[in-house]
Coordinates of C-alpha atoms in Angstrom, one line a residue:
M63 CA 30.3 16.7 -4.7
D64 CA 30.1 16.5 -0.9
W65 CA 27.2 17.8 1.2
K66 CA 28.8 21.1 1.9
K67 CA 29.2 21.9 -1.8
H68 CA 25.5 21.1 -2.3
F69 CA 24.6 23.3 0.6
E70 CA 26.6 26.2 -0.8
R71 CA 25.1 25.6 -4.2
W72 CA 21.6 26.0 -2.7
M73 CA 22.5 29.1 -0.7
G74 CA 24.1 30.6 -3.7
F75 CA 21.0 30.2 -5.9
E76 CA 19.5 33.7 -6.1
D77 CA 15.9 32.5 -6.7
L78 CA 15.8 29.9 -3.8
R79 CA 12.4 30.1 -2.2
N80 CA 12.5 32.3 0.9
D81 CA 11.1 29.7 3.3
L82 CA 13.7 27.1 2.3
R83 CA 16.5 29.7 2.5
D84 CA 15.3 30.8 6.0
E85 CA 15.3 27.3 7.3
L86 CA 18.8 26.6 6.0
T87 CA 20.0 29.9 7.4
A88 CA 18.5 29.0 10.8
N89 CA 20.5 25.7 10.7
E90 CA 23.7 26.9 9.0
K91 CA 25.8 25.9 12.1
N92 CA 24.1 22.6 12.6
D93 CA 26.3 20.2 10.5
T94 CA 24.3 17.2 11.5
Y95 CA 21.1 18.7 10.1
L96 CA 22.8 20.0 6.9
E97 CA 24.7 16.8 6.2
D98 CA 21.5 14.7 6.4
S99 CA 19.7 17.2 4.1
F100 CA 22.4 17.2 1.4
Y101 CA 24.6 14.1 1.7
K102 CA 22.7 12.4 -1.1
N103 CA 19.8 12.9 -3.5
L104 CA 16.4 11.7 -2.3
E105 CA 16.2 8.2 -3.8
F106 CA 13.6 7.7 -6.5
G107 CA 12.8 4.0 -6.3
T108 CA 10.4 1.5 -8.0
G109 CA 7.4 3.1 -6.2
G110 CA 8.6 6.7 -6.6
M111 CA 10.1 8.7 -3.8
R112 CA 9.3 9.4 -0.2
G113 CA 11.0 11.5 2.5
E114 CA 10.9 14.2 5.0
I115 CA 9.8 17.6 3.9
G116 CA 12.4 20.4 4.0
P117 CA 15.2 22.0 2.1
G118 CA 18.0 20.0 0.6
T119 CA 18.6 17.3 -2.1
N120 CA 17.6 14.6 0.4
R121 CA 14.3 16.2 1.3
M122 CA 10.8 16.6 -0.2
N123 CA 10.5 20.1 -1.5
I124 CA 9.4 21.9 -4.7
Y125 CA 12.9 21.4 -6.3
T126 CA 13.0 17.6 -5.7
I127 CA 9.4 17.4 -6.9
R128 CA 10.4 19.3 -10.1
K129 CA 13.3 16.9 -10.6
A130 CA 11.0 13.9 -10.3
A131 CA 8.5 15.5 -12.7
Q132 CA 11.2 16.4 -15.2
G133 CA 12.5 12.9 -15.2
L134 CA 9.0 11.6 -15.8
A135 CA 8.6 14.1 -18.7
D136 CA 11.8 12.8 -20.2
Y137 CA 10.6 9.2 -19.8
M138 CA 7.3 10.0 -21.5
K139 CA 9.1 11.6 -24.4
T140 CA 11.1 8.4 -25.0
E141 CA 7.7 6.6 -25.2
G142 CA 6.7 8.7 -28.2
D143 CA 4.3 11.5 -29.2
E144 CA 1.2 9.4 -28.2
A145 CA 2.4 9.2 -24.6
V146 CA 3.0 12.9 -24.5
S147 CA -0.4 13.7 -26.0
R148 CA -2.2 11.5 -23.6
G149 CA -0.8 13.3 -20.6
V150 CA -0.8 12.8 -16.9
V151 CA -3.4 12.9 -14.1
I152 CA -2.3 14.0 -10.6
A153 CA -4.1 13.6 -7.2
H154 CA -3.0 14.4 -3.7
D155 CA -3.9 13.6 -0.1
N156 CA -4.0 15.7 3.0
R157 CA -0.3 16.0 3.8
R158 CA 1.8 19.1 4.2
Q159 CA 2.2 20.8 0.9
S160 CA 0.5 18.0 -1.0
D161 CA -1.6 20.4 -3.1
E162 CA 1.4 22.6 -3.8
F163 CA 3.6 19.6 -4.8
A164 CA 0.8 18.4 -7.2
L165 CA 0.7 21.8 -8.9
E166 CA 4.5 22.0 -9.1
A167 CA 4.6 18.6 -10.8
A168 CA 1.9 19.8 -13.2
C169 CA 3.7 23.0 -14.0
T170 CA 6.9 21.1 -14.7
L171 CA 5.2 18.7 -17.0
G172 CA 3.4 21.6 -18.7
A173 CA 6.7 23.3 -19.4
N174 CA 7.6 20.1 -21.4
G175 CA 4.4 20.3 -23.4
I176 CA 2.6 17.6 -21.5
K177 CA -1.0 18.1 -20.4
T178 CA -2.0 17.4 -16.9
Y179 CA -5.3 16.8 -15.2
V180 CA -5.2 17.8 -11.5
F181 CA -7.8 16.9 -8.9
S182 CA -8.9 20.2 -7.5
E183 CA -9.5 18.6 -4.0
L184 CA -7.7 15.8 -2.2
R185 CA -8.7 12.4 -3.3
P186 CA -7.5 8.9 -2.4
T187 CA -4.9 6.8 -4.3
P188 CA -7.5 4.3 -5.8
Q189 CA -9.4 7.2 -7.3
L190 CA -6.2 8.3 -9.0
S191 CA -5.7 4.8 -10.3
F192 CA -9.2 4.9 -11.6
A193 CA -8.7 8.3 -13.2
V194 CA -5.7 7.1 -15.2
R195 CA -7.8 4.5 -16.8
E196 CA -10.9 6.7 -17.2
L197 CA -9.1 9.6 -18.8
G198 CA -6.8 7.4 -20.8
T199 CA -3.7 9.2 -19.6
H200 CA -0.3 7.7 -20.1
T201 CA 0.8 8.2 -16.5
G202 CA -0.6 9.1 -13.1
I203 CA 1.0 10.8 -10.1
M204 CA -0.1 10.5 -6.5
I205 CA 1.3 12.9 -3.9
T206 CA 1.3 11.0 -0.7
A207 CA 3.4 9.4 2.0
S208 CA 0.7 6.9 2.8
H209 CA 0.6 6.4 6.6
N210 CA 4.1 7.8 7.4
P211 CA 4.5 10.5 10.1
P212 CA 3.3 14.1 9.4
E213 CA 6.7 15.4 8.4
Y214 CA 6.8 13.0 5.3
N215 CA 5.5 13.3 1.8
G216 CA 6.0 11.3 -1.4
F217 CA 5.6 11.1 -5.2
K218 CA 4.2 7.8 -6.6
V219 CA 4.0 7.1 -10.3
Y220 CA 1.3 5.0 -12.1
G221 CA 1.4 3.5 -15.5
E222 CA -1.3 3.6 -18.2
D223 CA -3.2 0.6 -16.7
G224 CA -3.6 2.4 -13.4
A225 CA -1.1 0.2 -11.6
Q226 CA 2.2 1.3 -10.1
L227 CA 5.1 0.7 -12.5
V228 CA 6.6 -2.7 -12.7
P229 CA 10.4 -3.0 -12.2
T230 CA 11.3 -2.9 -15.9
D231 CA 9.4 0.4 -16.5
A232 CA 10.4 1.8 -13.1
D233 CA 14.1 1.2 -13.8
R234 CA 13.9 3.3 -17.0
L235 CA 12.1 6.1 -15.1
I236 CA 14.6 6.0 -12.3
E237 CA 17.4 6.4 -14.8
M238 CA 15.7 9.4 -16.3
V239 CA 15.1 11.0 -12.9
N240 CA 18.7 10.5 -11.9
A241 CA 19.9 12.0 -15.1
V242 CA 18.4 15.4 -14.3
E243 CA 21.5 17.3 -13.2
D244 CA 20.4 20.4 -11.3
E245 CA 17.1 20.4 -9.6
L246 CA 17.3 24.2 -9.0
L247 CA 17.4 25.1 -12.7
I248 CA 14.4 23.1 -14.0
K249 CA 12.0 25.2 -16.0
T250 CA 8.3 25.3 -15.0
G251 CA 5.3 26.9 -16.6
E252 CA 2.9 29.4 -15.0
K253 CA -0.5 28.0 -13.8
E254 CA -2.7 30.5 -15.6
A255 CA -0.7 30.3 -18.9
L256 CA -0.8 26.5 -18.9
E257 CA -4.6 26.6 -18.3
N258 CA -5.0 29.0 -21.2
E259 CA -2.9 26.8 -23.4
G260 CA -4.9 23.7 -22.5
L261 CA -2.0 22.1 -20.8
L262 CA -3.5 22.2 -17.3
E263 CA -7.0 21.2 -16.4
F264 CA -8.6 20.8 -13.0
V265 CA -11.0 17.9 -12.6
L266 CA -13.3 16.6 -9.9
E267 CA -17.1 16.2 -10.2
E268 CA -17.2 14.0 -13.3
L269 CA -14.6 11.6 -12.0
D270 CA -16.2 11.5 -8.6
E271 CA -19.5 10.5 -10.2
K272 CA -17.9 7.8 -12.5
Y273 CA -15.9 6.4 -9.6
G274 CA -19.0 6.3 -7.5
R275 CA -21.0 4.4 -10.1
A276 CA -18.1 2.0 -10.4
L277 CA -18.3 1.4 -6.7
E278 CA -21.8 0.1 -7.0
S279 CA -20.4 -3.0 -8.8
V280 CA -18.6 -4.0 -5.7
V281 CA -21.8 -5.1 -3.9
V282 CA -22.2 -8.9 -4.5
D283 CA -25.7 -9.2 -3.1
Q284 CA -27.6 -6.0 -3.4
G285 CA -30.8 -7.6 -2.0
L286 CA -28.9 -8.4 1.2
A287 CA -27.4 -4.9 1.4
N288 CA -30.9 -3.4 0.9
E289 CA -32.4 -5.7 3.6
V290 CA -29.8 -5.2 6.3
G291 CA -27.9 -2.1 5.3
N292 CA -30.2 0.3 7.2
D293 CA -29.8 -1.8 10.4
L294 CA -26.1 -2.5 10.2
S295 CA -24.4 0.1 12.4
I296 CA -21.0 1.2 11.0
V297 CA -18.5 3.5 12.5
F298 CA -16.1 5.0 10.0
T299 CA -13.0 7.1 10.3
P300 CA -10.7 8.4 7.4
L301 CA -8.0 9.1 10.0
H302 CA -7.8 12.8 8.7
G303 CA -7.1 11.5 5.2
A304 CA -8.5 11.6 1.7
A305 CA -11.1 8.8 1.8
Q306 CA -14.0 10.7 3.5
K307 CA -16.0 11.9 0.5
P308 CA -15.8 8.9 -1.8
M309 CA -16.3 6.5 1.2
M310 CA -19.5 8.2 2.4
D311 CA -20.7 8.4 -1.2
G312 CA -20.0 4.7 -1.6
F313 CA -21.9 3.8 1.6
K314 CA -25.0 5.8 0.4
R315 CA -24.9 4.3 -3.1
C316 CA -24.6 0.7 -1.9
G317 CA -27.4 0.9 0.8
F318 CA -25.4 1.3 4.0
T319 CA -27.1 4.3 5.6
N320 CA -26.5 3.8 9.3
V321 CA -23.0 5.2 9.3
H322 CA -21.5 7.2 12.1
V323 CA -18.3 9.2 11.4
V324 CA -15.6 9.9 13.9
E325 CA -16.1 13.6 13.4
E326 CA -12.8 14.8 14.9
Q327 CA -10.9 12.6 12.5
A328 CA -13.1 13.4 9.4
V329 CA -11.4 16.7 8.8
P330 CA -8.3 16.6 6.6
D331 CA -5.4 17.5 8.9
T332 CA -1.7 17.7 7.9
E333 CA -0.7 17.0 11.5
F334 CA -3.1 14.1 12.2
S335 CA -3.8 15.8 15.5
A336 CA -6.8 13.6 16.6
V337 CA -5.2 10.2 16.0
T338 CA -2.3 8.5 17.7
S339 CA -1.3 6.7 14.5
P340 CA -2.8 7.3 11.0
N341 CA -2.0 3.6 10.2
P342 CA -5.0 1.2 10.4
E343 CA -2.5 -1.6 10.8
E344 CA -1.9 -0.3 14.3
H345 CA -4.7 -0.8 16.8
R346 CA -4.1 2.6 18.3
A347 CA -5.7 4.0 15.1
F348 CA -9.1 2.7 16.4
D349 CA -9.0 4.4 19.8
R350 CA -11.7 7.0 19.0
A351 CA -13.7 4.7 16.7
I352 CA -14.0 2.2 19.6
I353 CA -15.3 4.9 21.9
L354 CA -17.9 6.0 19.2
G355 CA -18.6 2.3 18.5
D356 CA -19.5 1.6 22.1
K357 CA -21.7 4.7 22.2
R358 CA -23.6 3.8 19.0
G359 CA -23.6 0.0 19.5
A360 CA -21.8 -0.4 16.2
D361 CA -21.5 -3.7 14.4
V362 CA -18.3 -2.9 12.6
L363 CA -15.6 -0.3 12.8
I364 CA -13.8 0.8 9.6
A365 CA -10.6 2.9 9.3
T366 CA -8.9 4.0 6.1
D367 CA -5.3 5.3 5.9
P368 CA -4.5 8.9 4.8
D369 CA -4.4 8.1 1.0
G370 CA -7.3 5.7 1.2
D371 CA -5.6 2.5 -0.1
R372 CA -5.5 0.5 3.1
V373 CA -8.4 -0.4 5.4
G374 CA -8.6 -1.8 8.9
V375 CA -11.7 -3.5 10.3
A376 CA -12.8 -4.2 13.9
A377 CA -15.8 -6.1 15.3
K378 CA -16.9 -7.3 18.7
D379 CA -15.5 -10.6 20.1
E380 CA -17.0 -13.1 22.5
S381 CA -16.5 -10.7 25.4
G382 CA -18.3 -7.9 23.7
K383 CA -15.1 -5.9 23.1
Y384 CA -14.0 -4.6 19.7
K385 CA -11.2 -6.7 18.2
V386 CA -9.1 -5.3 15.3
L387 CA -8.8 -8.0 12.7
T388 CA -5.5 -8.6 10.9
G389 CA -5.3 -7.9 7.2
N390 CA -5.1 -11.6 6.6
Q391 CA -8.3 -12.3 8.6
T392 CA -10.3 -9.5 6.9
G393 CA -9.1 -10.8 3.5
A394 CA -10.2 -14.4 4.3
L395 CA -13.7 -13.2 5.4
M396 CA -14.2 -11.2 2.2
L397 CA -12.8 -13.9 0.0
D398 CA -15.0 -16.6 1.4
Y399 CA -18.1 -14.5 1.2
L400 CA -17.3 -13.3 -2.4
L401 CA -16.7 -16.9 -3.7
M402 CA -19.7 -18.3 -1.9
K403 CA -22.0 -15.7 -3.4
K404 CA -20.6 -16.0 -6.9
K405 CA -21.0 -19.8 -6.7
E406 CA -24.6 -19.5 -5.4
A407 CA -25.4 -17.1 -8.4
G408 CA -23.7 -19.4 -10.9
K409 CA -21.1 -16.7 -11.6
L410 CA -17.9 -18.4 -10.5
P411 CA -15.8 -18.8 -13.7
E412 CA -13.9 -22.1 -14.3
N413 CA -10.7 -20.1 -14.9
G414 CA -11.1 -17.8 -11.8
V415 CA -8.0 -16.9 -9.9
V416 CA -7.1 -15.3 -6.5
I417 CA -3.9 -13.4 -6.3
K418 CA -1.9 -12.9 -3.0
T419 CA 1.6 -12.0 -2.1
I420 CA 4.2 -14.5 -0.9
V421 CA 3.9 -13.1 2.7
T422 CA 0.1 -13.2 2.8
S423 CA -1.7 -16.0 4.8
E424 CA -2.1 -19.4 3.3
M425 CA -5.7 -19.3 4.5
G426 CA -6.6 -17.5 1.3
R427 CA -5.3 -20.5 -0.7
R428 CA -7.3 -22.9 1.5
V429 CA -10.5 -20.9 1.1
A430 CA -10.1 -20.6 -2.7
S431 CA -9.4 -24.3 -3.1
E432 CA -12.8 -25.1 -1.3
Y433 CA -14.5 -23.4 -4.3
G434 CA -12.2 -24.9 -6.9
V435 CA -10.4 -21.6 -7.5
D436 CA -6.6 -21.4 -8.1
T437 CA -4.4 -19.1 -6.0
L438 CA -1.4 -17.3 -7.4
D439 CA 1.5 -15.9 -5.4
V440 CA 3.3 -12.8 -6.4
L441 CA 6.1 -10.7 -4.8
T442 CA 5.2 -8.2 -2.2
G443 CA 3.9 -5.0 -3.8
F444 CA 0.4 -4.5 -5.3
K445 CA 2.0 -3.5 -8.6
F446 CA 2.6 -7.2 -9.2
I447 CA -1.1 -8.0 -8.7
G448 CA -1.9 -5.2 -11.2
E449 CA 0.6 -6.6 -13.6
K450 CA -1.1 -10.0 -13.5
I451 CA -4.5 -8.5 -14.1
R452 CA -3.2 -6.7 -17.1
G453 CA -1.8 -10.0 -18.5
Y454 CA -5.0 -11.9 -17.9
E455 CA -6.9 -9.2 -19.9
K456 CA -4.6 -9.7 -22.8
N457 CA -4.3 -13.5 -22.9
G458 CA -7.6 -14.6 -21.2
E459 CA -5.7 -17.3 -19.2
H460 CA -7.6 -16.5 -16.0
T461 CA -10.5 -14.4 -14.7
Y462 CA -9.4 -12.1 -11.8
L463 CA -11.6 -12.6 -8.7
F464 CA -9.8 -11.0 -5.8
G465 CA -6.3 -9.8 -4.8
Y466 CA -4.9 -8.9 -1.5
E467 CA -1.9 -8.5 0.8
E468 CA -1.4 -9.0 4.5
S469 CA -0.8 -5.3 5.0
Y470 CA -4.5 -4.3 4.7
G471 CA -4.6 -3.9 1.0
Y472 CA -7.4 -5.4 -1.2
L473 CA -8.8 -5.0 -4.7
I474 CA -12.2 -6.5 -5.6
E475 CA -13.2 -5.0 -8.9
P476 CA -10.3 -4.1 -11.2
F477 CA -11.6 -0.7 -12.3
A478 CA -8.7 0.5 -10.1
R479 CA -5.4 -1.2 -10.3
D480 CA -4.0 -0.5 -6.9
K481 CA -5.3 -1.6 -3.5
D482 CA -8.6 0.2 -2.8
A483 CA -9.8 0.8 0.7
I484 CA -13.1 2.2 -0.5
Q485 CA -14.0 -1.0 -2.3
A486 CA -12.8 -3.2 0.6
A487 CA -14.8 -1.2 3.1
L488 CA -17.9 -1.7 1.1
L489 CA -17.4 -5.5 0.8
A490 CA -16.4 -5.8 4.5
S491 CA -19.7 -4.0 5.4
E492 CA -21.6 -6.4 3.2
V493 CA -19.9 -9.4 4.9
A494 CA -20.8 -7.9 8.3
A495 CA -24.4 -7.6 7.1
Y496 CA -24.4 -11.2 6.1
Y497 CA -23.3 -12.3 9.5
K498 CA -25.6 -9.8 11.3
K499 CA -28.6 -11.4 9.5
Q500 CA -27.5 -14.7 11.2
G501 CA -27.3 -13.0 14.6
K502 CA -23.5 -13.0 14.5
T503 CA -20.7 -10.5 14.5
L504 CA -17.9 -10.3 11.9
Y505 CA -15.6 -11.9 14.5
D506 CA -18.0 -14.7 14.9
G507 CA -17.7 -15.2 11.2
L508 CA -14.0 -15.5 11.5
L509 CA -14.4 -18.2 14.1
D510 CA -16.7 -20.0 11.7
L511 CA -14.0 -19.9 9.1
F512 CA -11.4 -21.3 11.6
N513 CA -13.8 -24.2 12.3
R514 CA -14.2 -24.9 8.6
Y515 CA -10.6 -24.3 7.3
G516 CA -8.4 -24.5 10.4
C517 CA -7.0 -21.7 12.5
Y518 CA -4.4 -19.7 10.5
L519 CA -2.4 -17.2 12.5
E520 CA 0.3 -14.9 11.3
D521 CA 2.6 -12.2 12.8
L522 CA 5.2 -9.7 11.8
E523 CA 8.4 -8.5 13.5
S524 CA 10.6 -5.6 12.2
F525 CA 14.3 -5.0 12.8
V526 CA 15.6 -1.5 12.2
F527 CA 19.2 -1.0 11.1
K528 CA 20.1 2.7 10.6
G529 CA 23.0 4.2 8.7
K530 CA 25.8 2.6 6.7
S531 CA 26.6 0.1 9.4
G532 CA 23.0 -0.9 9.6
A533 CA 22.9 -1.6 5.9
E534 CA 25.9 -3.8 6.2
T535 CA 24.3 -5.7 9.1
M536 CA 21.1 -6.3 7.1
N537 CA 23.2 -7.7 4.2
A538 CA 25.2 -9.9 6.5
M539 CA 22.0 -11.3 8.1
M540 CA 20.4 -12.1 4.8
D541 CA 23.7 -13.7 3.6
S542 CA 23.8 -15.8 6.8
F543 CA 20.3 -17.3 6.3
R544 CA 21.1 -17.8 2.6
E545 CA 24.4 -19.6 3.0
T546 CA 23.5 -21.7 6.0
P547 CA 19.9 -23.0 5.5
V548 CA 17.9 -23.9 8.6
R549 CA 17.1 -27.7 8.6
E550 CA 14.9 -27.9 11.6
L551 CA 12.8 -25.4 13.5
A552 CA 10.1 -25.3 16.1
G553 CA 10.2 -29.1 16.3
Q554 CA 9.6 -29.5 12.6
K555 CA 11.9 -30.4 9.7
V556 CA 12.3 -27.8 7.0
R557 CA 10.6 -28.9 3.8
Y558 CA 12.2 -26.3 1.5
Q559 CA 13.8 -22.8 1.4
E560 CA 13.0 -20.3 -1.3
D561 CA 15.6 -17.7 -2.3
Y562 CA 14.0 -15.1 -4.4
L563 CA 17.4 -13.5 -5.1
T564 CA 18.5 -16.6 -7.1
G565 CA 14.9 -17.6 -8.1
N566 CA 15.3 -21.1 -6.7
R567 CA 13.5 -23.3 -4.3
T568 CA 15.7 -25.8 -2.6
L569 CA 14.3 -29.1 -1.1
L570 CA 16.1 -29.7 2.1
D571 CA 15.8 -33.5 2.2
D572 CA 17.7 -34.1 -1.1
G573 CA 19.0 -30.7 -2.2
A574 CA 17.0 -30.7 -5.4
E575 CA 16.3 -27.3 -6.8
E576 CA 13.2 -25.9 -8.6
E577 CA 12.6 -22.5 -10.2
I578 CA 10.2 -20.2 -8.3
G579 CA 9.2 -18.4 -11.5
L580 CA 8.9 -14.9 -10.0
P581 CA 11.1 -11.8 -10.6
L582 CA 14.3 -11.7 -8.5
S583 CA 14.1 -10.1 -5.2
N584 CA 16.1 -10.1 -1.9
V585 CA 13.7 -12.3 0.0
I586 CA 14.1 -15.7 1.8
K587 CA 11.1 -17.9 2.6
V588 CA 11.3 -21.1 4.6
V589 CA 8.4 -23.7 4.7
L590 CA 8.2 -26.4 7.4
E591 CA 6.8 -29.9 7.1
D592 CA 3.5 -28.9 8.8
G593 CA 3.0 -26.0 6.5
S594 CA 4.3 -23.4 9.0
W595 CA 6.5 -20.8 7.4
Y596 CA 8.6 -17.7 7.9
C597 CA 9.9 -15.1 5.5
L598 CA 12.7 -12.5 5.7
R599 CA 12.4 -9.4 3.5
P600 CA 14.3 -6.1 3.7
S601 CA 11.9 -3.2 3.4
G602 CA 12.0 -1.2 0.1
T603 CA 11.2 2.1 1.8
E604 CA 12.8 1.9 5.3
P605 CA 16.1 0.7 6.8
K606 CA 14.6 -2.5 8.3
I607 CA 14.2 -6.2 7.7
K608 CA 10.7 -7.6 8.1
A609 CA 10.2 -11.1 9.4
Y610 CA 6.8 -12.7 8.6
F611 CA 5.4 -15.8 10.3
G612 CA 2.5 -18.1 9.6
V613 CA 1.1 -21.3 11.2
N614 CA -2.1 -23.4 10.9
R615 CA -3.6 -25.6 13.6
P616 CA -7.1 -27.0 14.3
A617 CA -7.7 -24.8 17.3
V618 CA -6.9 -21.2 18.2
S619 CA -4.9 -22.1 21.3
E620 CA -2.8 -24.6 19.4
A621 CA -2.1 -22.1 16.7
E622 CA -1.1 -19.5 19.2
Q623 CA 1.4 -21.8 20.9
A624 CA 2.8 -22.9 17.5
L625 CA 3.2 -19.3 16.4
E626 CA 5.0 -18.3 19.5
R627 CA 7.4 -21.2 19.2
L628 CA 8.1 -20.5 15.6
K629 CA 8.7 -16.8 16.3
A630 CA 11.1 -17.6 19.2
D631 CA 13.2 -20.0 17.2
V632 CA 13.5 -17.7 14.2
L633 CA 14.2 -14.6 16.3
D634 CA 17.0 -16.4 18.1
K635 CA 18.6 -17.1 14.7
V636 CA 18.0 -13.5 13.6
S637 CA 19.7 -12.3 16.7
A638 CA 22.7 -14.6 16.1
A639 CA 23.0 -13.6 12.5
S640 CA 22.9 -9.9 13.2
S641 CA 25.4 -9.9 16.1

């Protein structure tokens, strides 16, 4: 069925919601708008679905939400009566229609005899992950589009361990969602009737308290927090998102009382009206925090993204100006402090392990090795870290110590199973207190790590390819790098190339192959003789290829030069492969 047939189907549906009908009517002569709204079904991928809000099969609206929820209900039924009886917990962030989409999903599940627990106020993603485990539900749903622009929303699904579904389970769910034939005809229950039947329950206070108590375990040295916490000046902004209440509760519980909130960004706002970008990975997100930090003489600035799973940190550099740390740098600071304190207390287990993704800095491995701790690489996506934690709990092979990814995602204590900005902000504050006690800033602490371990620098470039031709270009680029391996780059010989689509590591000097031992994925990583590396990975949610780069040198200036040379050489090859 082409897009015009789908458009006619929607317009011919008598019970189509009025606001959606009005928007379609206003654009009924705009073929470009209508085609984009109906030319395909909004894709439900391994992490759920995400898209622009509006009418149409390729948009986020109550009907596509119902389709996703119905597919989830069908999936749970195949899991058996126990899965159905355990039910689902649903949370939402501050985005447009997030609360409405959460209720629509609950009413759809309720019509299938599946009980749902719905947070009565917005709460962050890690608290949803925690709630799945605390309530013992079979599944969790988070309504969010993370740090996408205001016109987006999304539907993320979590398994019974509180982690996002791994590919095997996600593939089964995707099949069920795609099998739902007509999103307009899905039956839903009525809110009041479902509440009376015990199939819908609103939750908040008890889970807030339990999550808050769990946060207290994140503090490594409570004596230090008590000693310095009142003096450590923190500026915090939730960037209009869902982390405000649990974050402020966490600060209070853990002894950090000198916290200044960027008030204009503390109010949930669907339009993110007081922030240039709601993404703490972008330095613009700190504009107002820096102004308040200068006013208050803050030691550290902390920003969480709208759904509270990513956190950015800034501290003053040698010139007295705030410098936003990269995700890799914040991760290294927290990891070094965490392992140091555990070792001092005699609590560093012999089988401890740190987990990072394949595109995360090698500095983490270097830090962990200093403490005799192994580091494990997984594919990009925090669900793979969650999967490893679950495996360790079953087989006792390792004790989980810390997990992180370069894109500002961290998990310290595994009472949640997705990246947790609340936990990370508390640990980062404790690390800042540790250095403040020595008369240093958090940035000074980073320089200390560079002196001890070498200067590790990383960068990221993205290449956008829109439409059908863009997808073809992306495939051709990856094929080019795959079929014609680079043998020398940035003045260094290539040691090996890893192709995660075949699962093989090829040693370039003799052509020998080794198994990587990770799930197959369309990713290429190249490692040079000096340990420098780059990685090419098509995005799973956007029409782009991401190129990651990493180098290590004794001094910052040397590392900066090496990084620029590596980037220039790789980008030349990317340009040639995409032309």
